[in-house]
Coordinates of C-alpha atoms in Angstrom, one line a residue:
X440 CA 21.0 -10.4 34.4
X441 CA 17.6 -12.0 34.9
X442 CA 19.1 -15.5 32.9
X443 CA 21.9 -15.5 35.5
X444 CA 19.5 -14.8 38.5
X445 CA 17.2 -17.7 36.8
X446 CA 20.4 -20.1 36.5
X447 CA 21.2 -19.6 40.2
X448 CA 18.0 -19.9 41.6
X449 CA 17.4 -23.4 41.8
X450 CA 20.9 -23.9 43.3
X451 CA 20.3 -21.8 45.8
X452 CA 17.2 -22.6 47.0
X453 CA 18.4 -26.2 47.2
X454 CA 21.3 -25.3 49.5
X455 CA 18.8 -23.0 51.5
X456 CA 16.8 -25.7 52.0
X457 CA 19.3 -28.8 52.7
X458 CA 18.2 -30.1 55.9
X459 CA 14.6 -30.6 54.3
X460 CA 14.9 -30.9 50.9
X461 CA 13.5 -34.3 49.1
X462 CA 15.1 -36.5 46.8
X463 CA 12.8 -35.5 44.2
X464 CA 13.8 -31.7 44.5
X465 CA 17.3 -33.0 44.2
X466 CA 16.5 -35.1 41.3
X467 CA 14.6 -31.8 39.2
X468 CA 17.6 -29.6 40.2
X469 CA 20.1 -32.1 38.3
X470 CA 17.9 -32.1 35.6
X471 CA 17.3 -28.9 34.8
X472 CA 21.2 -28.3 35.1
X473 CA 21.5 -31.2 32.6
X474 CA 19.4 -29.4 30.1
X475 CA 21.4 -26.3 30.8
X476 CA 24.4 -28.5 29.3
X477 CA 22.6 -29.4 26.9
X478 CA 21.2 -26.4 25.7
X479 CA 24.0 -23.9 26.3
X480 CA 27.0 -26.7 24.9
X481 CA 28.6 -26.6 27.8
X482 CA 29.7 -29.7 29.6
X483 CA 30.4 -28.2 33.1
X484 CA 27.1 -27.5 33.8
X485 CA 26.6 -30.9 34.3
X486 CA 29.1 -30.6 37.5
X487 CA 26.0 -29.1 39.1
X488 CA 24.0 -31.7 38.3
X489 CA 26.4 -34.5 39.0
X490 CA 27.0 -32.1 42.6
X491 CA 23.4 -32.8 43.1
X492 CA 23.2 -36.3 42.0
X493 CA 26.0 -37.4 44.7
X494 CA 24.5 -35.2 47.3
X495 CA 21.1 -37.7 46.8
X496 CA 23.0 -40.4 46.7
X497 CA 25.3 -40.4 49.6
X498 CA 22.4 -39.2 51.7
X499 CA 20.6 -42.2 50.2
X500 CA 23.6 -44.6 51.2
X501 CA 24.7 -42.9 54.6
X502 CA 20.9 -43.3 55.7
X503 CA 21.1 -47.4 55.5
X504 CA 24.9 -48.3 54.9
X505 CA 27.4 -46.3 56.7
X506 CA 30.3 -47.6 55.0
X507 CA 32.8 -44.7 53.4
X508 CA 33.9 -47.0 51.0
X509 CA 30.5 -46.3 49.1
X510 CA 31.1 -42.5 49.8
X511 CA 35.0 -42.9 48.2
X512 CA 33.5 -44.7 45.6
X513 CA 30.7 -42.0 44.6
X514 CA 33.5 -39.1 44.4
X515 CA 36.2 -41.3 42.6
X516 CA 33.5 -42.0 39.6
X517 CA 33.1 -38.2 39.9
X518 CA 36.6 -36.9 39.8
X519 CA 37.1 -39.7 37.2
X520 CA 33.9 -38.1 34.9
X521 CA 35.2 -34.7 34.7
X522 CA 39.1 -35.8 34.2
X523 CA 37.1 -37.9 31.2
X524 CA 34.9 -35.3 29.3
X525 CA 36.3 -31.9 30.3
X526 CA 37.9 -29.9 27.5
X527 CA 41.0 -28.9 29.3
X528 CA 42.0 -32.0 30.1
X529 CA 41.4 -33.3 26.4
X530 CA 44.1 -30.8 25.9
X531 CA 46.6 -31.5 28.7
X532 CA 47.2 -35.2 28.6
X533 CA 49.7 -35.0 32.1
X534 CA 47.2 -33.3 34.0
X535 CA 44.3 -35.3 33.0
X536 CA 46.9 -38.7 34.4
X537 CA 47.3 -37.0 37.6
X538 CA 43.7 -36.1 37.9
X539 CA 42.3 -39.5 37.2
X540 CA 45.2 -41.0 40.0
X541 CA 43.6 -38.6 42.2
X542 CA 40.0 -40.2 42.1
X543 CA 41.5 -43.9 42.1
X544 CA 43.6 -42.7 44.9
X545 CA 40.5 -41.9 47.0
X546 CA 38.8 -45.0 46.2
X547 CA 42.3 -47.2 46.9
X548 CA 43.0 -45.5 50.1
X549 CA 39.8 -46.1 51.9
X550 CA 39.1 -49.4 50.0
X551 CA 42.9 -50.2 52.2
X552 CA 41.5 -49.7 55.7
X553 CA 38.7 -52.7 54.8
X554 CA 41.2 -55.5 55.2
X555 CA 39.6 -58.0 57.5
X556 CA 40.3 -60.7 54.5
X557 CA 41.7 -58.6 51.9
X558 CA 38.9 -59.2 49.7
X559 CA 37.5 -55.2 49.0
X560 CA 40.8 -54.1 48.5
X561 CA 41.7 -56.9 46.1
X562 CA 38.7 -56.6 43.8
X563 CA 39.4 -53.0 43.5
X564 CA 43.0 -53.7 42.7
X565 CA 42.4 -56.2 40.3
X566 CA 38.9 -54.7 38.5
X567 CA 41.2 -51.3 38.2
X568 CA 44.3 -53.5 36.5
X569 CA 42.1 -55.1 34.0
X570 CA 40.2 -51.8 32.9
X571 CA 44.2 -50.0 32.3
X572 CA 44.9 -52.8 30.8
X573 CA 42.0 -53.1 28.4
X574 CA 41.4 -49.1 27.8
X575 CA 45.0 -48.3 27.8
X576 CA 44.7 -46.2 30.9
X577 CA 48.1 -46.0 32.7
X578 CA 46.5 -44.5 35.8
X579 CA 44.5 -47.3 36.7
X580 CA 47.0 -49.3 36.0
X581 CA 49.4 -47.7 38.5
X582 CA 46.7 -47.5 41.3
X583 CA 45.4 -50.9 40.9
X584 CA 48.7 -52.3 41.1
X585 CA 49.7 -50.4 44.2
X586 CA 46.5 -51.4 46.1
X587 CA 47.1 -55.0 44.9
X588 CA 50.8 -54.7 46.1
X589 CA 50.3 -53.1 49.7
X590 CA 47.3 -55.7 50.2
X591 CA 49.3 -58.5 49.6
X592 CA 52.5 -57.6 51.7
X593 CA 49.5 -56.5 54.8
X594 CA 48.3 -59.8 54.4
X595 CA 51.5 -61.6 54.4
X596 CA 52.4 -59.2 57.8
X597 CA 49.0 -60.5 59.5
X598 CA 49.8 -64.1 58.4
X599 CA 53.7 -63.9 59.5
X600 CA 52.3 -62.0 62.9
X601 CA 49.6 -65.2 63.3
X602 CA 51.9 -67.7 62.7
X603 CA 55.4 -67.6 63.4
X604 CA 56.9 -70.7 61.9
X605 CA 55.6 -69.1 58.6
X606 CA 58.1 -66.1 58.3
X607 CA 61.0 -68.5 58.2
X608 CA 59.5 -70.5 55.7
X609 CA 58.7 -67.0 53.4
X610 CA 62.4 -65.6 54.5
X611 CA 63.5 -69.1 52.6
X612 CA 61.1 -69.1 49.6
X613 CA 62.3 -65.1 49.2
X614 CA 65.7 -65.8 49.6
X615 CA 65.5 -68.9 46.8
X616 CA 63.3 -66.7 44.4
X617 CA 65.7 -63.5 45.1
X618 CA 68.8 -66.2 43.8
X619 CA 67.0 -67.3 40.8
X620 CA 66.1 -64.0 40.0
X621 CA 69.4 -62.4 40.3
X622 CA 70.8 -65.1 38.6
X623 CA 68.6 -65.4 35.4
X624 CA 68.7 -61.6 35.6
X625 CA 72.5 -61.5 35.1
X626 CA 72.1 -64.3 32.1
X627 CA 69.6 -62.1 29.7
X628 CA 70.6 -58.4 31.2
X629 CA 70.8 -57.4 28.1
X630 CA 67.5 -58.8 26.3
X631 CA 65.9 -57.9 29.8
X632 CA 66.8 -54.3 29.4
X633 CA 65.4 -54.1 25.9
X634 CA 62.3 -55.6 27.0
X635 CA 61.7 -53.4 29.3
X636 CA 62.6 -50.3 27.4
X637 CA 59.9 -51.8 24.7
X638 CA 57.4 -51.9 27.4
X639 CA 57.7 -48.5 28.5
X640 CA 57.9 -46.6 25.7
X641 CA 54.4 -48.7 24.6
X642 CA 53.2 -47.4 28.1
X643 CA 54.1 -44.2 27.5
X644 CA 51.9 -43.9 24.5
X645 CA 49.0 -44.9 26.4
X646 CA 46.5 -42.1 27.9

Protein backbone atom coordinates (compact mmCIF):
# COMPACT_ATOMS: atom_id res chain seq x y z
CA UNK A 1 0.00 0.00 0.00
CA UNK A 2 2.72 2.53 0.91
CA UNK A 3 4.53 1.92 -2.95
CA UNK A 4 1.12 2.79 -4.41
CA UNK A 5 0.48 5.83 -2.05
CA UNK A 6 4.33 6.83 -3.00
CA UNK A 7 3.53 6.25 -6.85
CA UNK A 8 0.48 8.58 -6.61
CA UNK A 9 1.84 11.23 -4.70
CA UNK A 10 3.69 13.24 -7.00
CA UNK A 11 0.73 13.19 -9.42
CA UNK A 12 -1.35 14.43 -7.14
CA UNK A 13 0.29 17.05 -5.73
CA UNK A 14 1.03 18.27 -9.17
CA UNK A 15 -2.69 18.48 -10.01
CA UNK A 16 -3.34 20.03 -6.51
CA UNK A 17 -1.07 22.47 -7.23
CA UNK A 18 -1.81 23.38 -11.15
CA UNK A 19 -2.45 26.92 -11.12
CA UNK A 20 1.10 27.48 -9.44
CA UNK A 21 3.20 24.84 -10.23
CA UNK A 22 6.61 25.53 -12.14
CA UNK A 23 8.02 24.05 -15.06
CA UNK A 24 10.71 22.51 -13.15
CA UNK A 25 8.18 20.60 -10.83
CA UNK A 26 6.59 19.48 -14.08
CA UNK A 27 9.82 18.44 -15.51
CA UNK A 28 10.93 16.20 -12.00
CA UNK A 29 7.33 14.68 -12.06
CA UNK A 30 7.97 13.22 -15.78
CA UNK A 31 11.10 12.06 -14.69
CA UNK A 32 10.47 10.23 -11.91
CA UNK A 33 7.44 8.59 -13.89
CA UNK A 34 10.15 7.78 -16.56
CA UNK A 35 12.23 5.98 -14.15
CA UNK A 36 9.07 4.23 -12.90
CA UNK A 37 9.03 2.73 -16.63
CA UNK A 38 12.08 2.04 -16.54
CA UNK A 39 12.40 0.33 -13.43
CA UNK A 40 9.09 -1.50 -13.22
CA UNK A 41 9.25 -2.55 -17.38
CA UNK A 42 6.40 -1.07 -18.01
CA UNK A 43 5.95 1.34 -20.89
CA UNK A 44 2.65 3.04 -19.79
CA UNK A 45 4.07 4.73 -17.06
CA UNK A 46 5.65 6.84 -19.36
CA UNK A 47 1.89 8.12 -20.33
CA UNK A 48 2.31 10.04 -17.11
CA UNK A 49 5.26 11.41 -17.87
CA UNK A 50 4.47 12.27 -21.47
CA UNK A 51 0.82 13.73 -19.62
CA UNK A 52 3.18 15.96 -17.85
CA UNK A 53 5.53 16.71 -20.55
CA UNK A 54 2.55 18.26 -22.92
CA UNK A 55 1.03 19.86 -19.98
CA UNK A 56 4.60 22.09 -19.76
CA UNK A 57 4.62 22.43 -23.06
CA UNK A 58 1.36 23.75 -24.23
CA UNK A 59 1.46 26.03 -21.30
CA UNK A 60 4.91 27.02 -22.59
CA UNK A 61 3.40 27.55 -26.19
CA UNK A 62 -0.13 29.07 -25.21
CA UNK A 63 1.86 31.64 -23.02
CA UNK A 64 3.64 33.28 -26.35
CA UNK A 65 1.90 31.58 -29.47
CA UNK A 66 -1.66 31.10 -29.33
CA UNK A 67 -1.97 29.09 -32.35
CA UNK A 68 -3.89 25.52 -31.85
CA UNK A 69 -2.15 24.14 -34.59
CA UNK A 70 0.98 23.79 -32.07
CA UNK A 71 -1.56 22.43 -29.45
CA UNK A 72 -2.93 19.64 -32.38
CA UNK A 73 0.38 19.04 -33.13
CA UNK A 74 1.65 18.23 -29.38
CA UNK A 75 -1.38 15.63 -28.95
CA UNK A 76 -1.11 14.05 -32.52
CA UNK A 77 2.84 13.10 -31.71
CA UNK A 78 1.21 11.80 -28.52
CA UNK A 79 -1.62 9.64 -29.67
CA UNK A 80 0.95 8.66 -32.47
CA UNK A 81 3.69 7.52 -29.47
CA UNK A 82 1.47 5.29 -27.68
CA UNK A 83 -0.30 3.66 -30.97
CA UNK A 84 3.77 3.10 -31.69
CA UNK A 85 5.19 1.45 -28.56
CA UNK A 86 2.23 0.06 -26.66
CA UNK A 87 1.94 -3.74 -26.38
CA UNK A 88 -1.62 -4.05 -27.41
CA UNK A 89 -1.39 -2.44 -30.35
CA UNK A 90 1.84 -4.53 -31.40
CA UNK A 91 -0.74 -7.16 -31.22
CA UNK A 92 -3.75 -5.73 -33.00
CA UNK A 93 -2.42 -4.41 -36.25
CA UNK A 94 -6.31 -2.75 -37.24
CA UNK A 95 -6.63 -0.97 -34.22
CA UNK A 96 -3.17 0.37 -34.01
CA UNK A 97 -4.17 1.88 -38.10
CA UNK A 98 -7.17 3.47 -36.70
CA UNK A 99 -5.48 4.80 -33.71
CA UNK A 100 -2.58 6.36 -35.50
CA UNK A 101 -5.49 8.11 -38.19
CA UNK A 102 -6.91 9.40 -35.17
CA UNK A 103 -3.72 11.56 -34.06
CA UNK A 104 -3.05 12.56 -37.85
CA UNK A 105 -6.64 13.37 -37.99
CA UNK A 106 -6.28 15.94 -35.14
CA UNK A 107 -3.24 17.46 -36.61
CA UNK A 108 -5.07 17.53 -40.46
CA UNK A 109 -8.20 18.98 -39.22
CA UNK A 110 -6.92 21.97 -37.52
CA UNK A 111 -3.89 22.31 -39.83
CA UNK A 112 -7.34 22.74 -42.58
CA UNK A 113 -8.74 25.89 -40.93
CA UNK A 114 -5.03 27.71 -41.49
CA UNK A 115 -5.70 28.21 -45.25
CA UNK A 116 -4.98 31.86 -45.89
CA UNK A 117 -2.30 30.42 -48.72
CA UNK A 118 -2.64 26.84 -48.30
CA UNK A 119 0.88 26.60 -47.26
CA UNK A 120 0.43 24.79 -43.40
CA UNK A 121 -1.94 22.54 -44.64
CA UNK A 122 0.19 21.54 -47.58
CA UNK A 123 3.42 20.90 -45.71
CA UNK A 124 1.53 18.74 -43.39
CA UNK A 125 -0.05 16.86 -46.35
CA UNK A 126 2.97 16.33 -48.15
CA UNK A 127 5.66 15.75 -44.98
CA UNK A 128 2.81 13.03 -43.81
CA UNK A 129 2.83 11.33 -47.61
CA UNK A 130 6.54 11.03 -47.77
CA UNK A 131 6.90 9.50 -44.16
CA UNK A 132 3.92 6.54 -45.37
CA UNK A 133 5.61 6.34 -48.11
CA UNK A 134 9.09 5.84 -46.78
CA UNK A 135 7.98 3.76 -43.38
CA UNK A 136 5.33 1.91 -45.08
CA UNK A 137 2.70 3.49 -42.93
CA UNK A 138 -0.69 3.34 -44.70
CA UNK A 139 -2.20 5.76 -42.14
CA UNK A 140 -0.17 8.63 -42.96
CA UNK A 141 -0.56 7.87 -46.17
CA UNK A 142 -4.30 8.14 -46.22
CA UNK A 143 -4.30 11.39 -44.02
CA UNK A 144 -1.74 13.18 -45.88
CA UNK A 145 -3.40 12.53 -49.01
CA UNK A 146 -6.78 13.70 -47.82
CA UNK A 147 -5.42 17.05 -46.37
CA UNK A 148 -3.51 17.46 -49.63
CA UNK A 149 -6.77 16.74 -51.62
CA UNK A 150 -9.29 19.04 -49.69
CA UNK A 151 -6.50 21.82 -49.76
CA UNK A 152 -6.25 21.82 -53.20
CA UNK A 153 -10.02 21.63 -54.32
CA UNK A 154 -10.45 24.87 -51.27
CA UNK A 155 -7.84 26.58 -53.10
CA UNK A 156 -9.22 26.07 -56.45
CA UNK A 157 -12.95 27.26 -54.78
CA UNK A 158 -11.18 30.64 -53.55
CA UNK A 159 -9.37 31.05 -56.94
CA UNK A 160 -12.73 30.10 -59.08
CA UNK A 161 -14.69 32.56 -56.38
CA UNK A 162 -11.76 35.48 -57.09
CA UNK A 163 -11.80 35.21 -60.54
CA UNK A 164 -14.52 34.20 -62.56
CA UNK A 165 -13.20 33.80 -66.11
CA UNK A 166 -11.09 31.03 -64.39
CA UNK A 167 -13.85 28.38 -63.68
CA UNK A 168 -14.61 28.19 -67.37
CA UNK A 169 -11.22 27.70 -68.21
CA UNK A 170 -10.88 24.64 -65.30
CA UNK A 171 -14.56 23.36 -66.44
CA UNK A 172 -12.58 22.92 -70.00
CA UNK A 173 -9.21 21.64 -68.84
CA UNK A 174 -11.54 19.03 -66.56
CA UNK A 175 -13.65 18.17 -69.15
CA UNK A 176 -10.48 17.50 -71.77
CA UNK A 177 -8.53 15.49 -68.95
CA UNK A 178 -11.97 13.59 -67.84
CA UNK A 179 -12.01 12.52 -72.00
CA UNK A 180 -8.49 11.42 -72.05
CA UNK A 181 -8.85 9.72 -69.05
CA UNK A 182 -11.91 7.77 -69.86
CA UNK A 183 -10.60 7.05 -73.03
CA UNK A 184 -7.09 5.65 -72.20
CA UNK A 185 -8.97 4.00 -69.34
CA UNK A 186 -11.15 2.00 -71.72
CA UNK A 187 -7.84 1.09 -73.92
CA UNK A 188 -5.76 -0.72 -70.85
CA UNK A 189 -8.91 -1.65 -68.52
CA UNK A 190 -7.61 -4.64 -68.25
CA UNK A 191 -3.76 -4.08 -67.43
CA UNK A 192 -5.27 -1.01 -65.29
CA UNK A 193 -7.23 -3.41 -63.16
CA UNK A 194 -4.21 -5.61 -62.51
CA UNK A 195 -2.22 -2.71 -61.57
CA UNK A 196 -4.19 -1.71 -59.31
CA UNK A 197 -5.06 -5.02 -57.66
CA UNK A 198 -0.98 -5.26 -57.42
CA UNK A 199 -0.91 -1.98 -55.62
CA UNK A 200 -3.32 -2.85 -53.13
CA UNK A 201 -2.53 -6.02 -52.01
CA UNK A 202 1.30 -4.39 -51.53
CA UNK A 203 -0.57 -1.76 -49.43
CA UNK A 204 -2.27 -4.09 -47.63
CA UNK A 205 0.84 -5.60 -46.37
CA UNK A 206 2.01 -2.45 -45.08
CA UNK A 207 1.59 -1.50 -41.19
Amino acid sequence: PWQHTALVIPALMALVTAEEISYISLLCTAVFYLRIAYYQKNLRWSYVSLGFINWGIIRLVWQYNREFIWIAGIISLSILYIAQFDRYFQSHRQQRHYFRLLGNSILCGTALFYQDIGIIPSIISFGLIFIGLGLKIRAFLFSGTITLILTVVYQLGILVLTYSFLKWILGLVAGICSIAIAAGFEKQKENFNNRLQNYTDKLQSWQ
